[in-house]
Amino acid sequence: MTTTAIQTATAADTILAIDLGKYKSVACVYRAADDLRFTTVPSSRQELGRLIDKYHPSVVLFEACLLAGWVRDLCLEKGVKCLVANTTSEAWKFKHLKRKTDKDDALRLAEVYRLGKFPAVAIPEKEVREKRGLIETRQKLVGRRVALQNRVRALLVSQGLPAPCGAKAWGVLGLEGIAAYAQPIAECGPLELWRGRLHLALTELGHVQGLLGQAEKKLDEMARTNEGMKILDTIPGVGPRTAEAVVAFLPDPKRFRTGKQVSAYGGLVPRQYQSADTDHRGRITKRGPRTLRQLLVECAWVMLRYNRWARAVYERLTHGGKSRKKQAIVALARKLLVRCWAMLRDGTPWRADPAEAART
């Protein structure tokens, strides 16, 4: 995530730093080092709104968490400036602490802001957050579907029956063939309980597929009127699921100044440890949106079949061999993210590289 250093507040400002909790939150009203007070309130819109109205702070500070979205919206409704701390920032990691309490966390927010080192992170609008939530829900449903398919395979293999293979095996005809081995659990004898377990797995699989269809239908409806989706749709090998994730997680492409910032936001850059003559680069950081990273990597594998640019990048990174395939795919996913960002920023469709255009 990108971070920005916030200017030091004046002594006359009132800072309201809140350590948000699921059920209760601890607030620190900070005016000066010797003028502060703590209060504990329930984590609800009504109580936090009442707290803001009581102290009229110049800025409200809190950490990025599950509650950050609606608290940010509440501050905007009250006309109060709010800043959200990026807790994944290196500057926010405190080691060897002798004590850690909610009051300490709230006070630390105010003190870091006073020092002008507050690692602020951008919180998107509610519409964008809702779309991201639907995309993540769809991904979880896909994962659940795969888990159920694997369970069905395991049940059949354990009985010496052929395992379903290929996409057609999970179509209508394929599922009908599998269902022939299933039987309601109440009708199964002691020696045929596996048939009942298979029936339960198939029933749950059908339910998950129905929910997945509903989620994808809504996402398709939202994509029809999105200009960013139309731009990314011009990329060979990039489907609607990857494109909608890129658009949702990069709602404001101009917020990033360089491709390196976009790569770091996606968590697709290597970890680095540098000291004196040592400069070690390890695995990718995996910071930022996990869903976006997963879809980009999946898309990178598919693009090898449909996109000449992707194939050329992959062969260059692997030197035409069979080693370092996974590293090459991750690197390709990072390059794809940067190109998608540039297309959204400039509003331009996909353009083939000169070498690629010459071959077509």
CSV table of N, CA and C in Angstrom, one decimal, residues 125-257:
chain,number,residue,atom,x,y,z
A,125,GLU,N,-14.5,4.6,-1.7
A,125,GLU,CA,-15.9,4.9,-1.5
A,125,GLU,C,-16.7,3.6,-1.2
A,126,LYS,N,-17.9,3.8,-0.6
A,126,LYS,CA,-18.7,2.6,-0.2
A,126,LYS,C,-19.0,1.7,-1.4
A,127,GLU,N,-19.3,2.4,-2.6
A,127,GLU,CA,-19.7,1.6,-3.8
A,127,GLU,C,-18.6,0.7,-4.2
A,128,VAL,N,-17.4,1.2,-4.1
A,128,VAL,CA,-16.2,0.4,-4.5
A,128,VAL,C,-16.0,-0.8,-3.5
A,129,ARG,N,-16.2,-0.5,-2.2
A,129,ARG,CA,-16.0,-1.5,-1.2
A,129,ARG,C,-17.0,-2.6,-1.3
A,130,GLU,N,-18.2,-2.2,-1.7
A,130,GLU,CA,-19.3,-3.2,-1.9
A,130,GLU,C,-18.9,-4.1,-3.0
A,131,LYS,N,-18.4,-3.6,-4.1
A,131,LYS,CA,-18.1,-4.4,-5.3
A,131,LYS,C,-16.9,-5.3,-4.9
A,132,ARG,N,-15.9,-4.8,-4.2
A,132,ARG,CA,-14.8,-5.7,-3.8
A,132,ARG,C,-15.3,-6.8,-2.9
A,133,GLY,N,-16.3,-6.5,-2.0
A,133,GLY,CA,-16.8,-7.6,-1.2
A,133,GLY,C,-17.5,-8.7,-2.0
A,134,LEU,N,-18.2,-8.3,-3.0
A,134,LEU,CA,-18.9,-9.3,-3.9
A,134,LEU,C,-17.9,-10.1,-4.6
A,135,ILE,N,-16.8,-9.5,-5.1
A,135,ILE,CA,-15.8,-10.2,-5.8
A,135,ILE,C,-15.1,-11.2,-4.9
A,136,GLU,N,-14.8,-10.8,-3.7
A,136,GLU,CA,-14.2,-11.7,-2.7
A,136,GLU,C,-15.2,-12.9,-2.3
A,137,THR,N,-16.5,-12.5,-2.2
A,137,THR,CA,-17.4,-13.6,-1.9
A,137,THR,C,-17.5,-14.6,-3.1
A,138,ARG,N,-17.4,-14.1,-4.3
A,138,ARG,CA,-17.4,-15.0,-5.4
A,138,ARG,C,-16.2,-15.9,-5.4
A,139,GLN,N,-15.0,-15.4,-5.0
A,139,GLN,CA,-13.8,-16.2,-4.9
A,139,GLN,C,-14.0,-17.3,-3.9
A,140,LYS,N,-14.6,-16.9,-2.8
A,140,LYS,CA,-14.7,-17.9,-1.7
A,140,LYS,C,-15.7,-19.0,-2.1
A,141,LEU,N,-16.7,-18.7,-2.9
A,141,LEU,CA,-17.6,-19.7,-3.4
A,141,LEU,C,-16.9,-20.6,-4.4
A,142,VAL,N,-16.0,-20.0,-5.2
A,142,VAL,CA,-15.3,-20.9,-6.2
A,142,VAL,C,-14.4,-21.9,-5.4
A,143,GLY,N,-13.7,-21.4,-4.3
A,143,GLY,CA,-12.9,-22.3,-3.5
A,143,GLY,C,-13.8,-23.4,-2.8
A,144,ARG,N,-15.0,-23.0,-2.4
A,144,ARG,CA,-15.8,-24.0,-1.8
A,144,ARG,C,-16.3,-25.0,-2.8
A,145,ARG,N,-16.5,-24.6,-4.1
A,145,ARG,CA,-16.9,-25.5,-5.1
A,145,ARG,C,-15.8,-26.5,-5.4
A,146,VAL,N,-14.6,-26.0,-5.5
A,146,VAL,CA,-13.4,-26.9,-5.7
A,146,VAL,C,-13.3,-27.9,-4.6
A,147,ALA,N,-13.4,-27.5,-3.4
A,147,ALA,CA,-13.3,-28.4,-2.2
A,147,ALA,C,-14.4,-29.5,-2.3
A,148,LEU,N,-15.6,-29.1,-2.7
A,148,LEU,CA,-16.7,-30.2,-2.8
A,148,LEU,C,-16.4,-31.1,-3.9
A,149,GLN,N,-15.9,-30.6,-5.0
A,149,GLN,CA,-15.6,-31.5,-6.2
A,149,GLN,C,-14.5,-32.5,-5.8
A,150,ASN,N,-13.5,-32.0,-5.0
A,150,ASN,CA,-12.4,-32.9,-4.5
A,150,ASN,C,-13.0,-34.0,-3.6
A,151,ARG,N,-14.0,-33.6,-2.8
A,151,ARG,CA,-14.6,-34.5,-1.9
A,151,ARG,C,-15.3,-35.6,-2.6
A,152,VAL,N,-16.0,-35.2,-3.7
A,152,VAL,CA,-16.8,-36.2,-4.5
A,152,VAL,C,-15.8,-37.1,-5.2
A,153,ARG,N,-14.7,-36.6,-5.7
A,153,ARG,CA,-13.7,-37.5,-6.3
A,153,ARG,C,-13.1,-38.5,-5.3
A,154,ALA,N,-12.8,-38.0,-4.1
A,154,ALA,CA,-12.3,-38.9,-3.0
A,154,ALA,C,-13.2,-40.0,-2.7
A,155,LEU,N,-14.5,-39.7,-2.6
A,155,LEU,CA,-15.5,-40.7,-2.2
A,155,LEU,C,-15.6,-41.8,-3.3
A,156,LEU,N,-15.6,-41.4,-4.6
A,156,LEU,CA,-15.7,-42.3,-5.6
A,156,LEU,C,-14.4,-43.2,-5.7
A,157,VAL,N,-13.2,-42.6,-5.6
A,157,VAL,CA,-12.0,-43.3,-5.7
A,157,VAL,C,-11.9,-44.3,-4.5
A,158,SER,N,-12.4,-43.9,-3.3
A,158,SER,CA,-12.3,-44.8,-2.2
A,158,SER,C,-13.1,-46.1,-2.3
A,159,GLN,N,-14.1,-46.1,-3.3
A,159,GLN,CA,-14.9,-47.2,-3.6
A,159,GLN,C,-14.5,-47.9,-4.9
A,160,GLY,N,-13.4,-47.6,-5.4
A,160,GLY,CA,-12.9,-48.2,-6.6
A,160,GLY,C,-13.6,-47.8,-7.9
A,161,LEU,N,-14.2,-46.6,-7.8
A,161,LEU,CA,-15.0,-46.1,-9.0
A,161,LEU,C,-14.2,-45.0,-9.7
A,162,PRO,N,-14.4,-44.8,-11.0
A,162,PRO,CA,-13.6,-43.8,-11.7
A,162,PRO,C,-13.9,-42.4,-11.2
A,163,ALA,N,-12.8,-41.6,-11.1
A,163,ALA,CA,-13.0,-40.2,-10.6
A,163,ALA,C,-13.4,-39.3,-11.7
A,164,PRO,N,-14.3,-38.3,-11.5
A,164,PRO,CA,-14.6,-37.4,-12.5
A,164,PRO,C,-13.4,-36.6,-13.0
A,165,CYS,N,-13.3,-36.4,-14.3
A,165,CYS,CA,-12.1,-35.7,-14.8
A,165,CYS,C,-12.6,-34.7,-15.9
A,166,GLY,N,-12.1,-33.5,-15.9
A,166,GLY,CA,-12.5,-32.6,-16.9
A,166,GLY,C,-13.7,-31.7,-16.6
A,167,ALA,N,-13.9,-30.7,-17.4
A,167,ALA,CA,-15.0,-29.8,-17.1
A,167,ALA,C,-16.4,-30.4,-17.4
A,168,LYS,N,-16.4,-31.3,-18.4
A,168,LYS,CA,-17.7,-32.0,-18.7
A,168,LYS,C,-18.2,-32.9,-17.6
A,169,ALA,N,-17.3,-33.4,-16.8
A,169,ALA,CA,-17.7,-34.2,-15.7
A,169,ALA,C,-18.6,-33.5,-14.7
A,170,TRP,N,-18.5,-32.2,-14.7
A,170,TRP,CA,-19.2,-31.4,-13.7
A,170,TRP,C,-20.4,-30.7,-14.4
A,171,GLY,N,-20.7,-31.1,-15.6
A,171,GLY,CA,-21.8,-30.5,-16.3
A,171,GLY,C,-23.1,-31.3,-15.9
A,172,VAL,N,-24.2,-31.0,-16.6
A,172,VAL,CA,-25.5,-31.6,-16.2
A,172,VAL,C,-25.4,-33.1,-16.3
A,173,LEU,N,-24.9,-33.6,-17.5
A,173,LEU,CA,-24.9,-35.0,-17.7
A,173,LEU,C,-23.9,-35.7,-16.8
A,174,GLY,N,-22.7,-35.1,-16.6
A,174,GLY,CA,-21.7,-35.7,-15.7
A,174,GLY,C,-22.2,-35.8,-14.3
A,175,LEU,N,-22.9,-34.8,-13.8
A,175,LEU,CA,-23.5,-34.8,-12.4
A,175,LEU,C,-24.6,-35.9,-12.3
A,176,GLU,N,-25.3,-36.0,-13.4
A,176,GLU,CA,-26.4,-37.1,-13.3
A,176,GLU,C,-25.8,-38.5,-13.2
A,177,GLY,N,-24.6,-38.7,-13.9
A,177,GLY,CA,-24.0,-40.0,-13.8
A,177,GLY,C,-23.4,-40.2,-12.4
A,178,ILE,N,-22.9,-39.2,-11.8
A,178,ILE,CA,-22.3,-39.3,-10.4
A,178,ILE,C,-23.5,-39.5,-9.4
A,179,ALA,N,-24.6,-38.8,-9.6
A,179,ALA,CA,-25.7,-39.0,-8.7
A,179,ALA,C,-26.3,-40.4,-8.7
A,180,ALA,N,-26.0,-41.1,-9.7
A,180,ALA,CA,-26.5,-42.5,-9.8
A,180,ALA,C,-26.0,-43.4,-8.7
A,181,TYR,N,-24.8,-43.0,-8.2
A,181,TYR,CA,-24.2,-43.7,-7.1
A,181,TYR,C,-24.6,-43.2,-5.7
A,182,ALA,N,-25.3,-42.1,-5.7
A,182,ALA,CA,-25.7,-41.4,-4.4
A,182,ALA,C,-27.0,-42.0,-3.9
A,183,GLN,N,-27.3,-41.8,-2.6
A,183,GLN,CA,-28.5,-42.2,-2.0
A,183,GLN,C,-28.7,-41.4,-0.8
A,184,PRO,N,-30.0,-40.9,-0.5
A,184,PRO,CA,-30.2,-40.2,0.7
A,184,PRO,C,-29.7,-40.9,2.0
A,185,ILE,N,-29.0,-40.1,2.9
A,185,ILE,CA,-28.4,-40.7,4.0
A,185,ILE,C,-29.3,-41.6,4.9
A,186,ALA,N,-30.6,-41.2,5.0
A,186,ALA,CA,-31.6,-41.9,5.8
A,186,ALA,C,-31.9,-43.3,5.2
A,187,GLU,N,-31.6,-43.5,3.9
A,187,GLU,CA,-32.0,-44.8,3.3
A,187,GLU,C,-30.8,-45.7,3.2
A,188,CYS,N,-29.6,-45.2,3.7
A,188,CYS,CA,-28.4,-46.0,3.5
A,188,CYS,C,-28.2,-47.0,4.6
A,189,GLY,N,-27.7,-48.2,4.3
A,189,GLY,CA,-27.4,-49.2,5.3
A,189,GLY,C,-26.1,-48.9,5.9
A,190,PRO,N,-25.7,-49.7,6.9
A,190,PRO,CA,-24.4,-49.5,7.6
A,190,PRO,C,-23.2,-49.7,6.7
A,191,LEU,N,-23.3,-50.5,5.6
A,191,LEU,CA,-22.2,-50.7,4.7
A,191,LEU,C,-22.2,-49.8,3.5
A,192,GLU,N,-23.2,-48.9,3.4
A,192,GLU,CA,-23.3,-48.0,2.2
A,192,GLU,C,-23.4,-46.5,2.6
A,193,LEU,N,-22.9,-46.2,3.7
A,193,LEU,CA,-22.9,-44.8,4.2
A,193,LEU,C,-22.2,-43.9,3.2
A,194,TRP,N,-21.2,-44.4,2.5
A,194,TRP,CA,-20.5,-43.5,1.5
A,194,TRP,C,-21.5,-43.0,0.5
A,195,ARG,N,-22.5,-43.7,0.1
A,195,ARG,CA,-23.5,-43.2,-0.8
A,195,ARG,C,-24.3,-42.0,-0.2
A,196,GLY,N,-24.6,-42.1,1.1
A,196,GLY,CA,-25.2,-40.9,1.7
A,196,GLY,C,-24.3,-39.7,1.8
A,197,ARG,N,-23.0,-40.0,2.1
A,197,ARG,CA,-22.1,-38.8,2.1
A,197,ARG,C,-21.9,-38.2,0.7
A,198,LEU,N,-22.0,-39.1,-0.3
A,198,LEU,CA,-21.9,-38.5,-1.7
A,198,LEU,C,-23.2,-37.7,-2.0
A,199,HIS,N,-24.3,-38.2,-1.5
A,199,HIS,CA,-25.5,-37.4,-1.7
A,199,HIS,C,-25.5,-36.0,-1.0
A,200,LEU,N,-24.9,-36.0,0.2
A,200,LEU,CA,-24.8,-34.7,0.9
A,200,LEU,C,-23.8,-33.8,0.2
A,201,ALA,N,-22.7,-34.3,-0.3
A,201,ALA,CA,-21.7,-33.5,-1.1
A,201,ALA,C,-22.3,-33.0,-2.3
A,202,LEU,N,-23.1,-33.8,-3.1
A,202,LEU,CA,-23.7,-33.3,-4.3
A,202,LEU,C,-24.8,-32.3,-4.0
A,203,THR,N,-25.5,-32.5,-3.0
A,203,THR,CA,-26.5,-31.5,-2.6
A,203,THR,C,-25.9,-30.1,-2.3
A,204,GLU,N,-24.8,-30.1,-1.5
A,204,GLU,CA,-24.1,-28.9,-1.2
A,204,GLU,C,-23.5,-28.3,-2.4
A,205,LEU,N,-22.9,-29.1,-3.3
A,205,LEU,CA,-22.3,-28.6,-4.5
A,205,LEU,C,-23.3,-27.9,-5.4
A,206,GLY,N,-24.5,-28.4,-5.5
A,206,GLY,CA,-25.6,-27.8,-6.3
A,206,GLY,C,-26.0,-26.4,-5.7
A,207,HIS,N,-26.0,-26.4,-4.3
A,207,HIS,CA,-26.4,-25.1,-3.7
A,207,HIS,C,-25.3,-24.1,-3.9
A,208,VAL,N,-24.0,-24.5,-3.8
A,208,VAL,CA,-22.9,-23.5,-4.0
A,208,VAL,C,-22.9,-23.0,-5.4
A,209,GLN,N,-23.1,-23.9,-6.4
A,209,GLN,CA,-23.2,-23.5,-7.8
A,209,GLN,C,-24.3,-22.5,-8.1
A,210,GLY,N,-25.4,-22.7,-7.4
A,210,GLY,CA,-26.5,-21.7,-7.5
A,210,GLY,C,-26.1,-20.4,-7.0
A,211,LEU,N,-25.5,-20.3,-5.8
A,211,LEU,CA,-25.1,-19.1,-5.2
A,211,LEU,C,-24.0,-18.4,-6.1
A,212,LEU,N,-23.1,-19.2,-6.6
A,212,LEU,CA,-22.0,-18.7,-7.5
A,212,LEU,C,-22.6,-18.1,-8.8
A,213,GLY,N,-23.7,-18.7,-9.3
A,213,GLY,CA,-24.3,-18.1,-10.5
A,213,GLY,C,-25.0,-16.8,-10.2
A,214,GLN,N,-25.6,-16.7,-9.0
A,214,GLN,CA,-26.2,-15.4,-8.6
A,214,GLN,C,-25.1,-14.3,-8.5
A,215,ALA,N,-24.0,-14.6,-7.9
A,215,ALA,CA,-23.0,-13.6,-7.7
A,215,ALA,C,-22.4,-13.2,-9.1
A,216,GLU,N,-22.1,-14.1,-10.0
A,216,GLU,CA,-21.6,-13.8,-11.3
A,216,GLU,C,-22.6,-13.0,-12.1
A,217,LYS,N,-23.8,-13.3,-12.0
A,217,LYS,CA,-24.9,-12.6,-12.8
A,217,LYS,C,-24.9,-11.1,-12.4
A,218,LYS,N,-24.8,-10.9,-11.1
A,218,LYS,CA,-24.7,-9.5,-10.6
A,218,LYS,C,-23.5,-8.8,-11.0
A,219,LEU,N,-22.4,-9.5,-11.0
A,219,LEU,CA,-21.1,-8.9,-11.4
A,219,LEU,C,-21.2,-8.5,-12.9
A,220,ASP,N,-21.8,-9.4,-13.7
A,220,ASP,CA,-21.9,-9.2,-15.2
A,220,ASP,C,-22.8,-8.0,-15.4
A,221,GLU,N,-23.8,-7.8,-14.6
A,221,GLU,CA,-24.7,-6.6,-14.8
A,221,GLU,C,-23.9,-5.3,-14.5
A,222,MET,N,-23.1,-5.3,-13.5
A,222,MET,CA,-22.3,-4.1,-13.2
A,222,MET,C,-21.3,-3.8,-14.2
A,223,ALA,N,-20.8,-4.9,-14.9
A,223,ALA,CA,-19.7,-4.7,-15.8
A,223,ALA,C,-20.2,-4.0,-17.1
A,224,ARG,N,-21.4,-4.2,-17.4
A,224,ARG,CA,-21.9,-3.7,-18.7
A,224,ARG,C,-21.8,-2.1,-18.9
A,225,THR,N,-21.9,-1.4,-17.8
A,225,THR,CA,-21.8,0.0,-17.8
A,225,THR,C,-20.5,0.6,-17.3
A,226,ASN,N,-19.5,-0.3,-17.1
A,226,ASN,CA,-18.2,0.2,-16.6
A,226,ASN,C,-17.2,0.4,-17.7
A,227,GLU,N,-16.7,1.6,-17.9
A,227,GLU,CA,-15.8,1.9,-18.9
A,227,GLU,C,-14.5,1.2,-18.8
A,228,GLY,N,-14.0,1.1,-17.5
A,228,GLY,CA,-12.8,0.4,-17.3
A,228,GLY,C,-12.8,-1.1,-17.8
A,229,MET,N,-14.0,-1.7,-17.6
A,229,MET,CA,-14.1,-3.1,-18.0
A,229,MET,C,-14.0,-3.2,-19.6
A,230,LYS,N,-14.6,-2.2,-20.2
A,230,LYS,CA,-14.5,-2.2,-21.7
A,230,LYS,C,-13.1,-2.1,-22.2
A,231,ILE,N,-12.3,-1.3,-21.5
A,231,ILE,CA,-10.9,-1.1,-21.9
A,231,ILE,C,-10.1,-2.4,-21.6
A,232,LEU,N,-10.3,-3.0,-20.5
A,232,LEU,CA,-9.5,-4.2,-20.2
A,232,LEU,C,-10.0,-5.4,-21.0
A,233,ASP,N,-11.2,-5.4,-21.5
A,233,ASP,CA,-11.8,-6.4,-22.3
A,233,ASP,C,-11.0,-6.6,-23.6
A,234,THR,N,-10.2,-5.6,-24.0
A,234,THR,CA,-9.5,-5.7,-25.2
A,234,THR,C,-8.2,-6.5,-25.1
A,235,ILE,N,-7.8,-6.9,-23.9
A,235,ILE,CA,-6.6,-7.7,-23.7
A,235,ILE,C,-6.9,-9.1,-24.0
A,236,PRO,N,-6.1,-9.7,-24.9
A,236,PRO,CA,-6.3,-11.2,-25.2
A,236,PRO,C,-6.0,-12.0,-24.0
A,237,GLY,N,-6.9,-12.9,-23.7
A,237,GLY,CA,-6.6,-13.8,-22.6
A,237,GLY,C,-7.1,-13.3,-21.2
A,238,VAL,N,-7.5,-12.1,-21.1
A,238,VAL,CA,-8.0,-11.6,-19.8
A,238,VAL,C,-9.5,-11.6,-19.8
A,239,GLY,N,-10.1,-12.4,-18.9
A,239,GLY,CA,-11.5,-12.6,-18.8
A,239,GLY,C,-12.2,-11.5,-17.9
A,240,PRO,N,-13.5,-11.6,-17.8
A,240,PRO,CA,-14.3,-10.6,-17.1
A,240,PRO,C,-14.0,-10.7,-15.6
A,241,ARG,N,-13.7,-11.8,-15.0
A,241,ARG,CA,-13.4,-12.0,-13.6
A,241,ARG,C,-12.1,-11.2,-13.2
A,242,THR,N,-11.1,-11.4,-14.0
A,242,THR,CA,-9.8,-10.7,-13.7
A,242,THR,C,-10.0,-9.2,-13.9
A,243,ALA,N,-10.7,-8.8,-15.0
A,243,ALA,CA,-10.8,-7.4,-15.4
A,243,ALA,C,-11.6,-6.7,-14.3
A,244,GLU,N,-12.7,-7.3,-13.8
A,244,GLU,CA,-13.5,-6.6,-12.8
A,244,GLU,C,-12.7,-6.4,-11.5
A,245,ALA,N,-11.8,-7.4,-11.2
A,245,ALA,CA,-11.0,-7.3,-10.0
A,245,ALA,C,-10.0,-6.1,-10.1
A,246,VAL,N,-9.4,-6.0,-11.3
A,246,VAL,CA,-8.4,-4.9,-11.5
A,246,VAL,C,-9.1,-3.6,-11.4
A,247,VAL,N,-10.3,-3.5,-12.0
A,247,VAL,CA,-11.0,-2.2,-11.9
A,247,VAL,C,-11.5,-1.9,-10.5
A,248,ALA,N,-11.9,-2.9,-9.8
A,248,ALA,CA,-12.4,-2.7,-8.4
A,248,ALA,C,-11.3,-2.3,-7.5
A,249,PHE,N,-10.1,-2.9,-7.6
A,249,PHE,CA,-9.0,-2.6,-6.7
A,249,PHE,C,-8.1,-1.4,-7.2
A,250,LEU,N,-8.3,-0.9,-8.4
A,250,LEU,CA,-7.7,0.3,-8.9
A,250,LEU,C,-8.7,1.3,-9.3
A,251,PRO,N,-9.6,1.7,-8.4
A,251,PRO,CA,-10.7,2.6,-8.8
A,251,PRO,C,-10.2,4.0,-9.2
A,252,ASP,N,-9.0,4.4,-8.7
A,252,ASP,CA,-8.4,5.7,-9.1
A,252,ASP,C,-7.0,5.4,-9.5
A,253,PRO,N,-6.8,5.1,-10.8
A,253,PRO,CA,-5.4,4.7,-11.3
A,253,PRO,C,-4.4,5.8,-11.1
A,254,LYS,N,-4.9,7.1,-11.2
A,254,LYS,CA,-3.9,8.2,-11.1
A,254,LYS,C,-3.4,8.4,-9.7
A,255,ARG,N,-3.9,7.7,-8.7
A,255,ARG,CA,-3.4,7.7,-7.3
A,255,ARG,C,-2.0,7.2,-7.3
A,256,PHE,N,-1.6,6.3,-8.2
A,256,PHE,CA,-0.3,5.8,-8.3
A,256,PHE,C,0.5,6.6,-9.3
A,257,ARG,N,1.8,6.9,-8.9
A,257,ARG,CA,2.6,7.7,-9.8
A,257,ARG,C,3.4,6.8,-10.8
